[in-house]
Coordinates of C-alpha atoms in Angstrom, one line a residue:
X889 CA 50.2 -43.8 -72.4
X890 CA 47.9 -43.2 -75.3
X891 CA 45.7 -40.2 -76.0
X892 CA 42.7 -40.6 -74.1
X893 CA 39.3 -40.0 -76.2
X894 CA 35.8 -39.2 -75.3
X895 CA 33.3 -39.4 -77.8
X896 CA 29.3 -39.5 -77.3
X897 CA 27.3 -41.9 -80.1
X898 CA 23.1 -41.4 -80.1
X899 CA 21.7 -43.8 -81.7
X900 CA 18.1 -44.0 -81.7
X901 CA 15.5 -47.1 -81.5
X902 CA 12.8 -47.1 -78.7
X903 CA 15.1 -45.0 -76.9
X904 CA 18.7 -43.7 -77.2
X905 CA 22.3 -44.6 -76.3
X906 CA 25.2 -42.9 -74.6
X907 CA 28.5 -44.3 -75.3
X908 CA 31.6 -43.1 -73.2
X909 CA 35.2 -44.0 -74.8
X910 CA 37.9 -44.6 -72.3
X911 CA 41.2 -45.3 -72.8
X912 CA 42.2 -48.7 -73.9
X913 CA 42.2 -50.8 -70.6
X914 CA 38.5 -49.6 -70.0
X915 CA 35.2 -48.6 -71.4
X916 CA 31.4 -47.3 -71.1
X917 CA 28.1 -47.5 -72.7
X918 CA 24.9 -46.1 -71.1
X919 CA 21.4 -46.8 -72.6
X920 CA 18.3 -44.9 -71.6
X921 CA 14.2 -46.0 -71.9
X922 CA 12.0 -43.5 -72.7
X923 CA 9.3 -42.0 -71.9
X924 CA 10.1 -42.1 -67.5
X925 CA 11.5 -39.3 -66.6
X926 CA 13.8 -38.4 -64.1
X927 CA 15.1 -40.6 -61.1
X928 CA 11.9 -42.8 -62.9
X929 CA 13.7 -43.6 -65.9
X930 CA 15.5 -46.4 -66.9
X931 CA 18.8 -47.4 -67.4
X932 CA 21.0 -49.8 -69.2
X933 CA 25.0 -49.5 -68.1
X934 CA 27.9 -51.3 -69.9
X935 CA 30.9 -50.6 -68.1
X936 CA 34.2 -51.7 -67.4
X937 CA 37.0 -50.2 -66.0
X938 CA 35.4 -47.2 -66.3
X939 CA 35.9 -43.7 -64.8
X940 CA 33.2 -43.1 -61.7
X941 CA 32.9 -39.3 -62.6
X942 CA 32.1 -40.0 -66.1
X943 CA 29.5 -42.6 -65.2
X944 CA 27.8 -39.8 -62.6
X945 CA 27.8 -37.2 -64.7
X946 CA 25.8 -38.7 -67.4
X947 CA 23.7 -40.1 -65.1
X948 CA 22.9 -37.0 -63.1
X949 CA 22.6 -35.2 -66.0
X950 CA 19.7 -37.6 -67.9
X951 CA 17.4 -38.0 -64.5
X952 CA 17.8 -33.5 -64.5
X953 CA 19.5 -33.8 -61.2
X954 CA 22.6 -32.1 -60.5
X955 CA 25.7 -33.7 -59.2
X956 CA 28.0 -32.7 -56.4
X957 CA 31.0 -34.6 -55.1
X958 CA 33.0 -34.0 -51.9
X959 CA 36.5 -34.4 -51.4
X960 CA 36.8 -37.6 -51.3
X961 CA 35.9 -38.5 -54.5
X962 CA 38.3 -39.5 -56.8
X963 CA 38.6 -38.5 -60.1
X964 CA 40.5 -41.5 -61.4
X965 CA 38.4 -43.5 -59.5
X966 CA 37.5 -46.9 -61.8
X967 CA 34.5 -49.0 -61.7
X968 CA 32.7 -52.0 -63.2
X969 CA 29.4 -51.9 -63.7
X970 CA 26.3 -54.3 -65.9
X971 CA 22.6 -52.9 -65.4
X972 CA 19.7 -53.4 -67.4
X973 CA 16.7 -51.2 -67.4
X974 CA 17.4 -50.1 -63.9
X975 CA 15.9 -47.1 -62.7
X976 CA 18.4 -44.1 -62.4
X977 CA 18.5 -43.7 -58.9
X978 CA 18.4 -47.3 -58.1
X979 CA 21.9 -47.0 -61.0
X980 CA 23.4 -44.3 -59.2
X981 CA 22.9 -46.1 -55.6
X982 CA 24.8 -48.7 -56.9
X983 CA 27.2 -47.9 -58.3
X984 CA 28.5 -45.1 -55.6
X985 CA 28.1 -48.1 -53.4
X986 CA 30.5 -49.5 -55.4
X987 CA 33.1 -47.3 -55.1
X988 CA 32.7 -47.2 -51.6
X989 CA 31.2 -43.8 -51.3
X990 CA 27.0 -43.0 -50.8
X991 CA 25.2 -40.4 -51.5
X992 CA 22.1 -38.4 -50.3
X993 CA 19.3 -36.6 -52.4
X994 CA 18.7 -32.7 -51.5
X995 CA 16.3 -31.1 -53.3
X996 CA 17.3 -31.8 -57.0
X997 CA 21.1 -32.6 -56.4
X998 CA 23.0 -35.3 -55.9
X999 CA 25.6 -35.1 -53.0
X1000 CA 28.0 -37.5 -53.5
X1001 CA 30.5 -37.9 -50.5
X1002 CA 32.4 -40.5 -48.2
X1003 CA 29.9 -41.8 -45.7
X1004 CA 31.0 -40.5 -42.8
X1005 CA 31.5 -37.0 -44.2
X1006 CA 28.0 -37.3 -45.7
X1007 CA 26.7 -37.9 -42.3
X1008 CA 28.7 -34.7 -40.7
X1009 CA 27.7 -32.6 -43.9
X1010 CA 24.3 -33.6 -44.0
X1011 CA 23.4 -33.8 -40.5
X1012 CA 20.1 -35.7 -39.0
X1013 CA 16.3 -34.0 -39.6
X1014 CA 13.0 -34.6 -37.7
X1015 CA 10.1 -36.2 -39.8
X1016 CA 6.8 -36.6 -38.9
X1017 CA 4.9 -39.8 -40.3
X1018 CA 1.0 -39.7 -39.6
X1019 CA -0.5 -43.2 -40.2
X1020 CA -4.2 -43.7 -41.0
X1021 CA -4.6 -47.2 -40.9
X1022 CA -1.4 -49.1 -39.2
X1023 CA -0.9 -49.1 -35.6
X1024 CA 2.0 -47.0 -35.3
X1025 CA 3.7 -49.7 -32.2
X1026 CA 4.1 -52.3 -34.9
X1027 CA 4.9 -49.7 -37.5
X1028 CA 8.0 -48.8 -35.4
X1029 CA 9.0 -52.6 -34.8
X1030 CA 8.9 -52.9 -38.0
X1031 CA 11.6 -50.0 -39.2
X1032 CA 14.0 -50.9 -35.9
X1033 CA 16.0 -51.9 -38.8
X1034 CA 16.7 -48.4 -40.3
X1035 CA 19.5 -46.6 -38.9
X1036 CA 17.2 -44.0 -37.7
X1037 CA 15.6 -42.7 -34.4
X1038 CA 11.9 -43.6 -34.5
X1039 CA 9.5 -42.4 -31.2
X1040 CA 5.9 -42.7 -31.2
X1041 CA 3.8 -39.5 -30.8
X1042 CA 1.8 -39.9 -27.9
X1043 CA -1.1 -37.9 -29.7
X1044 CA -1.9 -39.7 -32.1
X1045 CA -1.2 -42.6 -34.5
X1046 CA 2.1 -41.3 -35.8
X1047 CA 6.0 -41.8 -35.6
X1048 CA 8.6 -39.4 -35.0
X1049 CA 11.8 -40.0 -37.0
X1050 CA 14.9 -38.5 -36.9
X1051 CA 17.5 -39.7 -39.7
X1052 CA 18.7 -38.6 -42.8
X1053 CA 17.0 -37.3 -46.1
X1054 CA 17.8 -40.2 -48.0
X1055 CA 16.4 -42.6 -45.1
X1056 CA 13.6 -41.1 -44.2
X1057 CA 12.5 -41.2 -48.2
X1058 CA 13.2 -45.0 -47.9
X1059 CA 11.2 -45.5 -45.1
X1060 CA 8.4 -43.1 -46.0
X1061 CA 8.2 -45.9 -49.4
X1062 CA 7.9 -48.6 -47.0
X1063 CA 5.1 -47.3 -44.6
X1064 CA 3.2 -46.0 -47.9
X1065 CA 3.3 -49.6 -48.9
X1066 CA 1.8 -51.0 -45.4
X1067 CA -0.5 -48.2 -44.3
X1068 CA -3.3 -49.1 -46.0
X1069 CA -6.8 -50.5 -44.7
X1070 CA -6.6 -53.8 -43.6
X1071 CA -9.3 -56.8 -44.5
X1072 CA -12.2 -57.8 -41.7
X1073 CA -13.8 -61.3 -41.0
X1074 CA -17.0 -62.2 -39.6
X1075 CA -16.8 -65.3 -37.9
X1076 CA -19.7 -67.0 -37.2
X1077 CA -19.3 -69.5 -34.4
X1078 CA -22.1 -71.9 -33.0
X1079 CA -21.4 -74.0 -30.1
X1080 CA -23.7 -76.7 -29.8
X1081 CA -24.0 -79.9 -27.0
X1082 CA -25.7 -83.2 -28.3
X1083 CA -26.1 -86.4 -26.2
X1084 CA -23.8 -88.9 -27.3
X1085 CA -27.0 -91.2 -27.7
X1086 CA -28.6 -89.1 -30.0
X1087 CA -25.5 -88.5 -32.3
X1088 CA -25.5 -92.6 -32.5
X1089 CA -29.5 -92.6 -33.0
X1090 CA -29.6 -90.1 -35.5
X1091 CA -26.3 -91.0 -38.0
X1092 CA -23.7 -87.7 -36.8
X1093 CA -20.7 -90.6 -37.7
X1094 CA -17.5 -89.2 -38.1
X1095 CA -16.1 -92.9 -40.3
X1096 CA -19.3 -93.4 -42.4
X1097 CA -22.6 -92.2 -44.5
X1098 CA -25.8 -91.7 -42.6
X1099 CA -28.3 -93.7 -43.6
X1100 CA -30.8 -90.9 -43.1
X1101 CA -28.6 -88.4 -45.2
X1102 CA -26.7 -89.9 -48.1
X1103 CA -25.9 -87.9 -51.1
X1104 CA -24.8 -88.6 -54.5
X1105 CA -23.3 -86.7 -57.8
X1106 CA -25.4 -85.6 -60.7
X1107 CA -24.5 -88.8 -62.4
X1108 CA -26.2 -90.5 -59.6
X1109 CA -25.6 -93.8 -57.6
X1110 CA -25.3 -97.0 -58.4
X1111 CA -28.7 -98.7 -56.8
X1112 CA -27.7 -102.3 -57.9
X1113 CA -24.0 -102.8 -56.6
X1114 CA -24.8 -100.9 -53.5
X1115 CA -28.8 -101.3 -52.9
X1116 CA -28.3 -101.1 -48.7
X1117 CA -26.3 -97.6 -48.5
X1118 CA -29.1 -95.4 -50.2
X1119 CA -32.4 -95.7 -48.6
X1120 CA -35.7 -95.0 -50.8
X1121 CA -36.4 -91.7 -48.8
X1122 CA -33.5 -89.8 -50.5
X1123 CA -32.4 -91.8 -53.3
X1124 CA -33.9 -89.2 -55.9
X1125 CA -33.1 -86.1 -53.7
X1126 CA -30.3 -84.7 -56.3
X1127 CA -27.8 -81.8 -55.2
X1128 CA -27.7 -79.2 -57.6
X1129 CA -24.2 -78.7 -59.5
X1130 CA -23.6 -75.2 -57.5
X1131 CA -22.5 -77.0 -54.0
X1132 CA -19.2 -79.1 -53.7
X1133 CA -18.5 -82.7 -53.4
X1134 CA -16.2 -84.6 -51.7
X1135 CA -14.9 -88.2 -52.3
X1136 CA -16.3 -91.2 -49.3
X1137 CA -13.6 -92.7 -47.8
X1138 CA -13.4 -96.7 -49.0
X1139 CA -14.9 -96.0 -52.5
X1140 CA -12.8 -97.5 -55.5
X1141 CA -14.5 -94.5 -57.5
X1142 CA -15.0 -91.3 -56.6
X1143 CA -17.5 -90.4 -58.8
X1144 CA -20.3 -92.8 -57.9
X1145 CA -20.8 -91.1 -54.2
X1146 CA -19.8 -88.4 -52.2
X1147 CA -20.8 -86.5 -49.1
X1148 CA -20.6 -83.2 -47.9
X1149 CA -20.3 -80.8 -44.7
X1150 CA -24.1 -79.8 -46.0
X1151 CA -25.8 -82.8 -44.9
X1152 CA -23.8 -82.9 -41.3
X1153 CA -25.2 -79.0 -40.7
X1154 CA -28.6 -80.4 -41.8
X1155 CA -28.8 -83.2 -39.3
X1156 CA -27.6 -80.6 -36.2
X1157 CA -30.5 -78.3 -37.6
X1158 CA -33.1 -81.4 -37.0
X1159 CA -32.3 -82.1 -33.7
X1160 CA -32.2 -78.9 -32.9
X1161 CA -35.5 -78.0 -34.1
X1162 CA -36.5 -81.4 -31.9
X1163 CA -34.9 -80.4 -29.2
X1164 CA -32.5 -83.2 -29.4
X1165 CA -29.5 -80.1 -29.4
X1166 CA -28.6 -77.5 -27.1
X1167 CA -27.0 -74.5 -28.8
X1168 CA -24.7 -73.0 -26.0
X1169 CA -23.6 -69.9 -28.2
X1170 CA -25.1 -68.4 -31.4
X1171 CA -22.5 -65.3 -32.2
X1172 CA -21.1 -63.4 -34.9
X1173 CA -17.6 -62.0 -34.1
X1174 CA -16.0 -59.4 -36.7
X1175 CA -11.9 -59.0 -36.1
X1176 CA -9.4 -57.9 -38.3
X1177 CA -7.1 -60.1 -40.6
X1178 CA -4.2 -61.5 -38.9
X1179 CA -5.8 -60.6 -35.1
X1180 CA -7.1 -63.4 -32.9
X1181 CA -11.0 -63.3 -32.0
X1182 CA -11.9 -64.8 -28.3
X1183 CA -15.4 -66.3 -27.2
X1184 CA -15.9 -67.2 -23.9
X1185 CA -19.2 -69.1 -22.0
X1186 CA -18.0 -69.0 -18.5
X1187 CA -18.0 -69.3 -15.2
X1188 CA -15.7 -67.9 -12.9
X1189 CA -15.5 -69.7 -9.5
X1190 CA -14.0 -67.6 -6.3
X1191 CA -11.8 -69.2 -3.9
X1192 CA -9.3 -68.3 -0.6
X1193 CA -5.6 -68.9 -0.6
X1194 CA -3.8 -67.7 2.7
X1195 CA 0.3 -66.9 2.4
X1196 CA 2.8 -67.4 5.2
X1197 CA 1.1 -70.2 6.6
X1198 CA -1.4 -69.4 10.0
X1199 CA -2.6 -65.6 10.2
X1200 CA -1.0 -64.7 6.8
X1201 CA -2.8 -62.7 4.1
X1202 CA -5.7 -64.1 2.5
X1203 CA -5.4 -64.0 -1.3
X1204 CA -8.9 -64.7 -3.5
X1205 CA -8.4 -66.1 -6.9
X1206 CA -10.2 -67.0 -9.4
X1207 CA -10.8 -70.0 -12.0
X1208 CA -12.9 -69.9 -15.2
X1209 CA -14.6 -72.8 -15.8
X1210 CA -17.1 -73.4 -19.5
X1211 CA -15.9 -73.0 -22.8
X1212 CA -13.2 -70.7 -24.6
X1213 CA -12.5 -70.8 -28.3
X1214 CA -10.0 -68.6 -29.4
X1215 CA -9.6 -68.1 -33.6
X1216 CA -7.4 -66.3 -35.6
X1217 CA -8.0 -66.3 -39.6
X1218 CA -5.6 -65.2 -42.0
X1219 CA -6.5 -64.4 -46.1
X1220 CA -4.8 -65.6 -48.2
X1221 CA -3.7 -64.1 -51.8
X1222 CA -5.8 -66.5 -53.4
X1223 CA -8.8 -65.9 -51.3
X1224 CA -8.6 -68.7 -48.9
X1225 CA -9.0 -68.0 -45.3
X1226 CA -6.1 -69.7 -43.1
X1227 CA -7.6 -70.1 -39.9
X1228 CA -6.3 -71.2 -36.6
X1229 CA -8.8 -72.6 -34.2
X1230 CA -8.0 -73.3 -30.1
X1231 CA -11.2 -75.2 -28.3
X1232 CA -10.9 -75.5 -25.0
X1233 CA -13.6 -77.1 -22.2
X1234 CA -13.1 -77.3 -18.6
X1235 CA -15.1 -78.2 -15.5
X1236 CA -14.8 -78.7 -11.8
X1237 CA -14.3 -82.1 -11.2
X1238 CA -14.3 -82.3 -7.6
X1239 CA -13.1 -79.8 -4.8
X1240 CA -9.5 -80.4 -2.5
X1241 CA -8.5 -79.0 0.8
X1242 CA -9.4 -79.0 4.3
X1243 CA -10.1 -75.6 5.1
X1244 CA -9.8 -74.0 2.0
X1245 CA -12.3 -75.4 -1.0
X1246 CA -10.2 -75.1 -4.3
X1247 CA -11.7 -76.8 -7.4
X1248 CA -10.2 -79.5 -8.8
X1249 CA -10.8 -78.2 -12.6
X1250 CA -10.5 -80.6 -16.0
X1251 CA -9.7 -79.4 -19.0
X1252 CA -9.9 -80.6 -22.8
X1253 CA -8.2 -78.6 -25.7
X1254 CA -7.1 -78.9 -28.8
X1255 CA -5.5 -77.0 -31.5
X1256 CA -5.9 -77.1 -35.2
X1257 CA -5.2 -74.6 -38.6
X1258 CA -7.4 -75.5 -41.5
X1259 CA -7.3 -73.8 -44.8
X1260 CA -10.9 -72.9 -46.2
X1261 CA -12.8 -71.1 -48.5
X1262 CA -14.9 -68.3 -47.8
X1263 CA -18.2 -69.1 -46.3
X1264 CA -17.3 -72.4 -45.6
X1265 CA -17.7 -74.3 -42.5
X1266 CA -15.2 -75.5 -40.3
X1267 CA -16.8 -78.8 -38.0
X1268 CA -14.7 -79.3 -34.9
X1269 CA -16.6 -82.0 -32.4
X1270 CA -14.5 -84.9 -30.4
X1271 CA -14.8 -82.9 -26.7
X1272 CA -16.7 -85.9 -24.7
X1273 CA -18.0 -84.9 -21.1
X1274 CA -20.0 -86.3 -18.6
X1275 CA -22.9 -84.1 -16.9
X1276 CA -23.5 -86.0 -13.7
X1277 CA -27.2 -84.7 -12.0
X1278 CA -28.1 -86.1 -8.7
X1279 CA -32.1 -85.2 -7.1
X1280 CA -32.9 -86.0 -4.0
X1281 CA -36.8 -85.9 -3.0
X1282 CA -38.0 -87.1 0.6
X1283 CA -40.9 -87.1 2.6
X1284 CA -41.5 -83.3 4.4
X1285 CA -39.8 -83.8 8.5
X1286 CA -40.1 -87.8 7.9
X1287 CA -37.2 -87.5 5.5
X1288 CA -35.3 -85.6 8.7
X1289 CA -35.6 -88.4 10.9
X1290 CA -32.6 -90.1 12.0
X1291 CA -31.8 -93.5 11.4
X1292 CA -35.6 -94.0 9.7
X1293 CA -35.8 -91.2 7.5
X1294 CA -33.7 -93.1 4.5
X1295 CA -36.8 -95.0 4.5
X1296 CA -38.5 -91.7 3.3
X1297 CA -35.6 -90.2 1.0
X1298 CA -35.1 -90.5 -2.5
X1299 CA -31.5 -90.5 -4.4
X1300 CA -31.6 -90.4 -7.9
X1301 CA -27.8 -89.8 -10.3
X1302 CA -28.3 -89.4 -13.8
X1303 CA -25.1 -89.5 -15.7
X1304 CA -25.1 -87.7 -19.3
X1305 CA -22.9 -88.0 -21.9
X1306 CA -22.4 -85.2 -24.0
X1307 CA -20.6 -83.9 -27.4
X1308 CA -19.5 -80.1 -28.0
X1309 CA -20.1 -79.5 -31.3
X1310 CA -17.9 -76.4 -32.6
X1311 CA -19.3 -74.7 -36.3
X1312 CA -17.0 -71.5 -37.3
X1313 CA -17.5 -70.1 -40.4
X1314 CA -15.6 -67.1 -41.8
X1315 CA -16.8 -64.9 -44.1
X1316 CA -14.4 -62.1 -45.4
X1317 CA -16.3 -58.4 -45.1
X1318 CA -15.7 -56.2 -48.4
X1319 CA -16.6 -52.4 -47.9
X1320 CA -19.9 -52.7 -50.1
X1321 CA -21.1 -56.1 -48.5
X1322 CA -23.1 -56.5 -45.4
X1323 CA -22.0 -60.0 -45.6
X1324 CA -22.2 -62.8 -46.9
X1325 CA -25.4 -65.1 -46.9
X1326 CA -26.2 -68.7 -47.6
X1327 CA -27.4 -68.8 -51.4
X1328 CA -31.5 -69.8 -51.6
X1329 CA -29.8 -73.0 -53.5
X1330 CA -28.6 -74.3 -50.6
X1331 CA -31.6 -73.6 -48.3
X1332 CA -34.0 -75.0 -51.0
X1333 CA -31.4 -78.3 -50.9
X1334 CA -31.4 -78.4 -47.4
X1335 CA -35.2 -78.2 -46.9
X1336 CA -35.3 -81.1 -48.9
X1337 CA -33.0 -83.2 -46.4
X1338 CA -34.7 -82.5 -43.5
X1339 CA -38.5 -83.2 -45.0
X1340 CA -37.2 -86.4 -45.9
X1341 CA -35.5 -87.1 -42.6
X1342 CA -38.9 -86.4 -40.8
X1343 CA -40.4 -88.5 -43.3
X1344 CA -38.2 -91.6 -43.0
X1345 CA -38.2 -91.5 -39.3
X1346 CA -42.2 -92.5 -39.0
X1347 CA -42.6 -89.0 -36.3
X1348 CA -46.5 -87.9 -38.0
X1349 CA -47.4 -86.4 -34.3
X1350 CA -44.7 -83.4 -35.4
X1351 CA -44.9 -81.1 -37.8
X1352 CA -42.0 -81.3 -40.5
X1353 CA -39.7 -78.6 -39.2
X1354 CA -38.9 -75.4 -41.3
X1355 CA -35.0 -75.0 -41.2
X1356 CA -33.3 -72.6 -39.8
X1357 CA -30.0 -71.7 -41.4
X1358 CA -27.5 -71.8 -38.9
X1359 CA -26.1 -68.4 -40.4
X1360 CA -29.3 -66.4 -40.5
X1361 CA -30.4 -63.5 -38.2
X1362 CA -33.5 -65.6 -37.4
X1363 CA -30.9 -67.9 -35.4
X1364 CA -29.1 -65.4 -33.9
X1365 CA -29.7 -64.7 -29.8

């Protein structure tokens, strides 16, 4: 066997070298960055077939940590390692892991071992992790993946965790990482009912332009190719360059006409402020990113189920019966808002049983995740009903009579047809902001709509309305 040499070459630019000779079936050359220090600093290794001591030694001694190695450590033990500007511990994790071995951090020593006599030298310790802003029950599903014990104090928002040094500092990185204060949303949600009569009369057309709210681009419209789609109400009623445009559906080119979800929250504004609209809830809801919100305009209707057939116990439940939206928004990195949104309206159709009254509910839902930006509107409408009122009048005692006294009643049955209208709009709450508004440009822009609607409609017994943005406290009930 040849002489084995060891020889150490320094050789300095933006940093230094350390170059470990083996013998001739195997070699080392370690590289360090400066200016980290300690387990901080960076490493480049070059090794093959090289001796495991020698690679740990130099390492431990360049991070300022000292070494120890059990029993079952060889000292002819060979490795192959390639790193580049790897941090030292990250270095020394690998390649211990290498040689089948692992080690532990105590205090400023490495203790390099087998694993199973690591675990018996190093035994398990208690750690106490107090979170601030993370709940600590989703914390601790979270780490189930650590091969440590983790309880939850029952005092207070922290975990109990009984594992290892080198663990615990692994998972005390990872809740340092997610244990930080999580974003808010206001969501501003409007329900609003409209006749289905009125959303024909006054242009709310889900396929086309209303002729009482068109809107073009700063370059304008052409008047002579399409003289019937702009009426001369709004045809010089321009939308300032600060609100966004959208292309019409069944335009060769984009850029001659557009509409936006502006004008739709305009109309619903008019015929609201005509009382053509019925707003059924007007409320702000703040939750927390990633956490569903829940709005509710209920009834709940009481009824009698007996078990075991005759003379068993009497059971009451109970139905709700209205509207329920349920929403869960999500920010995105890029400052989107990802928001899921669950509608659902029910009603009592009709009642069933003999004895026992139990509605006969309907229900209409849908389900839908839109991606928006902040402060813009999400428009979800499409849930039909039918409000069916019946009033009776009759004659006082003549309307009693039997057999004669139809002659002196009165049945009237109005059926109504009727739209729910859902507006959500989240805004994302920053620490320094009360929250977001609606910019004066837009309120100055939608003025302008409505005094021309009023306008064009030929109404001079009203006054024009002053709008009322759906997002401002003035609306609020």
């Amino acid at each position: 066997m040849r002489r084995m040499m060891a020889f150490l070459v320094i050789i300095l630019y933006a940093g230094f070298s350390i170059a470990v000779a083996q013998d001739s079936e195997g070699s080392a050359e370690i590289q360090f960055t400066q200016p980290a220090e300690g387990l901080e600093k960076l490493v480049t290794i070059d090794a093959e077939d090289a001796f495991l001591p020698s690679i740990l030694a130099v390492l431990a001694e360049e991070s300022g940590y000292n070494i120890v190695t059990g029993p079952g450590v060889n000292k002819e033990e060979r490795v192959s390692v390639h790193l580049k500007d790897t941090p030292i511990e990250q270095a020394m994790n690998l390649v211990v892991r290498a040689a089948g071995l692992s080690y532990e951090v105590i205090g400023t020593s490495f203790l390099v071992a087998d694993a199973k006599k690591l675990r018996e030298e190093v035994g398990l310790t208690s750690y106490v992790i107090e979170l601030q802003y993370a709940n600590a029950e989703e914390v601790q599903i979270l780490l189930q993946n650590f091969n440590a014990k983790i309880q939850i104090e029952p005092t207070g928002n922290k975990l109990l965790v009984i594992t290892s040094p080198k663990v615990i500092a692994e998972i005390q990185d990872v809740v340092k990482k997610i244990d930080k204060p999580a974003l808010q949303i206001m969501l501003e949600a409007q329900l609003i009912e409209v006749a289905v009569e009125d959303e024909e009369e006054f242009g709310i057309d889900w396929a086309k332009l209303s002729q009482l709210h068109t809107t073009f681009v700063e370059m304008g419209a052409d008047l002579y190719n399409y003289p019937n789609i702009i009426p001369p109400a709004t045809q010089y009623l321009e939308i300032p360059d600060e609100l966004e445009f959208y292309p019409v559906d069944g335009f060769i080119d984009a850029g001659i006409m557009a509409r936006q979800p502006t004008v739709f929250q305009v109309t619903l504004d008019w015929l609201m402020k005509n009382n053509r609209a019925e707003v059924l809830a007007n409320s702000k809801i703040a939750t927390m990113n990633n956490r569903p919100a829940e709005l509710k305009v209920v009834d709940v209707i009481p009824y009698l189920l007996s078990a075991g057939g005759v003379g068993g116990q009497v059971q009451v439940y109970r139905e709700e019966v209205g509207i329920k939206l349920w929403i869960k928004p999500t920010v995105n990195s890029d400052g989107y808002i990802t928001t899921e949104v669950t509608p659902e309206v029910s009603n009592v159709f009709a009642t069933v049983g003999t004895t026992t009254q139990i509605p006969w509910v309907t229900r209409r839902t849908s389900t839908t995740t839109i991606r928006v930006k902040d402060g813009q509107s999400i428009i979800i409408a499409g849930l039909l009903g039918v409000n069916t009122k019946v009033t009776k009048h009759k004659v006082p005692f003549l309307g009693d009579l039997p057999f004669i006294g139809s002659l002196f009643r009165h049945r009237q049955e109005n059926v109504k047809k009727t739209d729910l209208i859902i507006q959500i709009t989240p805004h994302i709450i920053s620490a320094d902001d009360p929250g977001a508004t609606m910019p004066d440009i837009l309120k100055a822009t939608q003025d302008k709509f409505i005094s021309a609607a009023d306008q064009s409609s030929g109404d001079t017994e009203r006054n024009t309305p002053k709008l009322v943005l759906l997002n401002s406290e003035e609306n609020s009930n």
